[in-house]
Coordinates of C-alpha atoms in Angstrom, one line a residue:
X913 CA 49.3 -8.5 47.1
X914 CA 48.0 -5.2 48.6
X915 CA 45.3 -5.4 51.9
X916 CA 43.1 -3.9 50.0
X917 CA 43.9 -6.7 46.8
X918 CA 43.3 -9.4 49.7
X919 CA 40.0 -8.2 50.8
X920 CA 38.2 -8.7 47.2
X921 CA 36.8 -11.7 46.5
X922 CA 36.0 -13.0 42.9
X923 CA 32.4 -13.9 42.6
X924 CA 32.1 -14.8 39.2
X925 CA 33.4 -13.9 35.7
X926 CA 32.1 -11.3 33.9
X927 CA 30.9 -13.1 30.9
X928 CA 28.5 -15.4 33.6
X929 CA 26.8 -12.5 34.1
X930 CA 23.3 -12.0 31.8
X931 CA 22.0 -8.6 31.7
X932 CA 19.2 -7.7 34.3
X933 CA 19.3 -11.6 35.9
X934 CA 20.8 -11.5 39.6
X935 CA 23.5 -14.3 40.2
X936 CA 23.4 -15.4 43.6
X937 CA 27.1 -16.5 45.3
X938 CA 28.4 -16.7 48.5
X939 CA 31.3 -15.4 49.4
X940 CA 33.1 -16.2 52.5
X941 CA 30.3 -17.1 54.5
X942 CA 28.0 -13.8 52.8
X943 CA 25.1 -14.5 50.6
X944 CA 25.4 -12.1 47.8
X945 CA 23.8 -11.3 44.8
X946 CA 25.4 -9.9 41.8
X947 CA 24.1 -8.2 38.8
X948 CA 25.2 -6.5 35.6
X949 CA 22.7 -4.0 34.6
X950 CA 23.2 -0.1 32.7
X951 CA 26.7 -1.2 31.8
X952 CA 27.6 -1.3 35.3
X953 CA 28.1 -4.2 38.4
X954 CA 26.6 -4.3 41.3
X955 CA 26.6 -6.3 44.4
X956 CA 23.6 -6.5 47.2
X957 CA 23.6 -8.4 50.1
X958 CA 21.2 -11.2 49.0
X959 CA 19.1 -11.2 51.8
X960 CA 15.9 -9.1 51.6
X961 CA 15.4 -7.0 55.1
X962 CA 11.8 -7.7 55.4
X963 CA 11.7 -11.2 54.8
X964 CA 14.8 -14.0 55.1
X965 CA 14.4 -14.6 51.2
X966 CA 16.5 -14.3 48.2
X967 CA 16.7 -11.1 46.3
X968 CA 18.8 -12.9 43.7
X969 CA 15.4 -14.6 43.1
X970 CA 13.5 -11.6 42.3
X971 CA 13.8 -9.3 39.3
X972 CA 15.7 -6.4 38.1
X973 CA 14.8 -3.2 36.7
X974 CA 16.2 0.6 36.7
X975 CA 18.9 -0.5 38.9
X976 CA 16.4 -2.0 41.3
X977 CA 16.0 -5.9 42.5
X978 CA 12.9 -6.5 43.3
X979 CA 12.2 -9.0 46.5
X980 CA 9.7 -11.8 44.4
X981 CA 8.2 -12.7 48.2
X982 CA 6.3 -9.1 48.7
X983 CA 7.6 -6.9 46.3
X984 CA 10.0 -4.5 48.1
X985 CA 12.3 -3.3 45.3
X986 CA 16.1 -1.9 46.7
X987 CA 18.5 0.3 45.0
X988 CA 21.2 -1.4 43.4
X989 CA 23.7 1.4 44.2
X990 CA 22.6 2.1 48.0
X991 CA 20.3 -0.9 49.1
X992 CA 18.0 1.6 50.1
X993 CA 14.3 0.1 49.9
X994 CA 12.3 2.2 47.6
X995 CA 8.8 0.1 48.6
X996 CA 7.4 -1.4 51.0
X997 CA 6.9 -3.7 53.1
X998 CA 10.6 -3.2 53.6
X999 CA 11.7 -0.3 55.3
X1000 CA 15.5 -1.4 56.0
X1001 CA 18.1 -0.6 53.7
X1002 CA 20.5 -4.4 52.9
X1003 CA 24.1 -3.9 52.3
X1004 CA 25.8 -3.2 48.8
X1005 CA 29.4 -4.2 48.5
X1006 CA 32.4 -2.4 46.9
X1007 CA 33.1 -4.5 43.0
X1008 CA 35.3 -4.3 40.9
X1009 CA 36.6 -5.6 37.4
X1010 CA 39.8 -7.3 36.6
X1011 CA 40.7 -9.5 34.2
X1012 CA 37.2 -10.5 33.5
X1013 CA 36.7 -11.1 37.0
X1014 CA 34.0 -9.7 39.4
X1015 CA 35.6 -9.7 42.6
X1016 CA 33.7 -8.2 45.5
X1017 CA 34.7 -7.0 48.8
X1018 CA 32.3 -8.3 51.4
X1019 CA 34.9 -7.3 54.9
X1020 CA 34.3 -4.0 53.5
X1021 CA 31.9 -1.7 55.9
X1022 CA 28.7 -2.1 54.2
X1023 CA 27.4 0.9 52.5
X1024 CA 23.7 1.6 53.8
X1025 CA 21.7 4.6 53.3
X1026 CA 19.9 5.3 55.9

C-alpha cells in the first residue's frame, strides 16, 4: 500500500449515502461531514466556522451545506462561506471512490479558499 493509499480513510459506503442529506463521521479524531450531491462526493470539515455546531445537521443545496444554527451556507467544493454570519472558510478534504467505498483523506493539507 502506497503513502498516499495509507492516508485515505473510508468514511462510509457509497450506497449509505442519500442524495442532498450530509452524513456526519469522524475520522481519526476529525469531525467530518460527507455528502453526495450533482453526481459528485464531497467532504467538509463538519464544524461550522462561526459557531461550534454541526454542518452535517444543516441542509444541502447547489453544492452548499447550510449551518441550521444561523444560516451560513459553505461551498461544498472550497468551504468558502457564501453568507453570513460566517466569514471563515472550514476545510474540504480530498475523496475518493473505490470499491463502493468513500474514503477521505483528512492528513491531507486542508484546502481553504481564502
Amino acid at each position: 500500500m502506497s503513502l498516499d493509499q495509507a492516508r485515505f480513510l473510508r468514511a462510509c459506503g457509497l450506497s449509505e449515502l442519500e442524495e442532498d442529506t450530509p452524513k456526519r463521521v469522524e475520522l481519526d479524531g476529525t469531525p467530518v461531514s460527507v455528502v453526495h450531491t450533482e453526481g459528485e462526493v464531497y467532504a467538509i470539515h463538519d464544524i461550522c466556522s462561526h459557531a461550534n455546531v454541526s454542518l452535517s445537521e444543516g441542509e444541502v443545496e447547489d453544492c452548499q451545506i447550510e449551518c441550521w444554527l444561523h444560516g451560513s451556507s459553505f461551498d461544498l467544493r472550497t468551504g468558502k462561506p457564501s453568507g453570513l454570519p460566517a466569514t471563515r472558510p472550514v476545510p474540504v478534504y480530498p475523496v475518493k471512490i473505490e470499491g463502493g467505498d468513500v474514503l477521505v483523506d483528512v492528513h491531507a493539507s486542508p484546502s481553504q479558499e481564502s
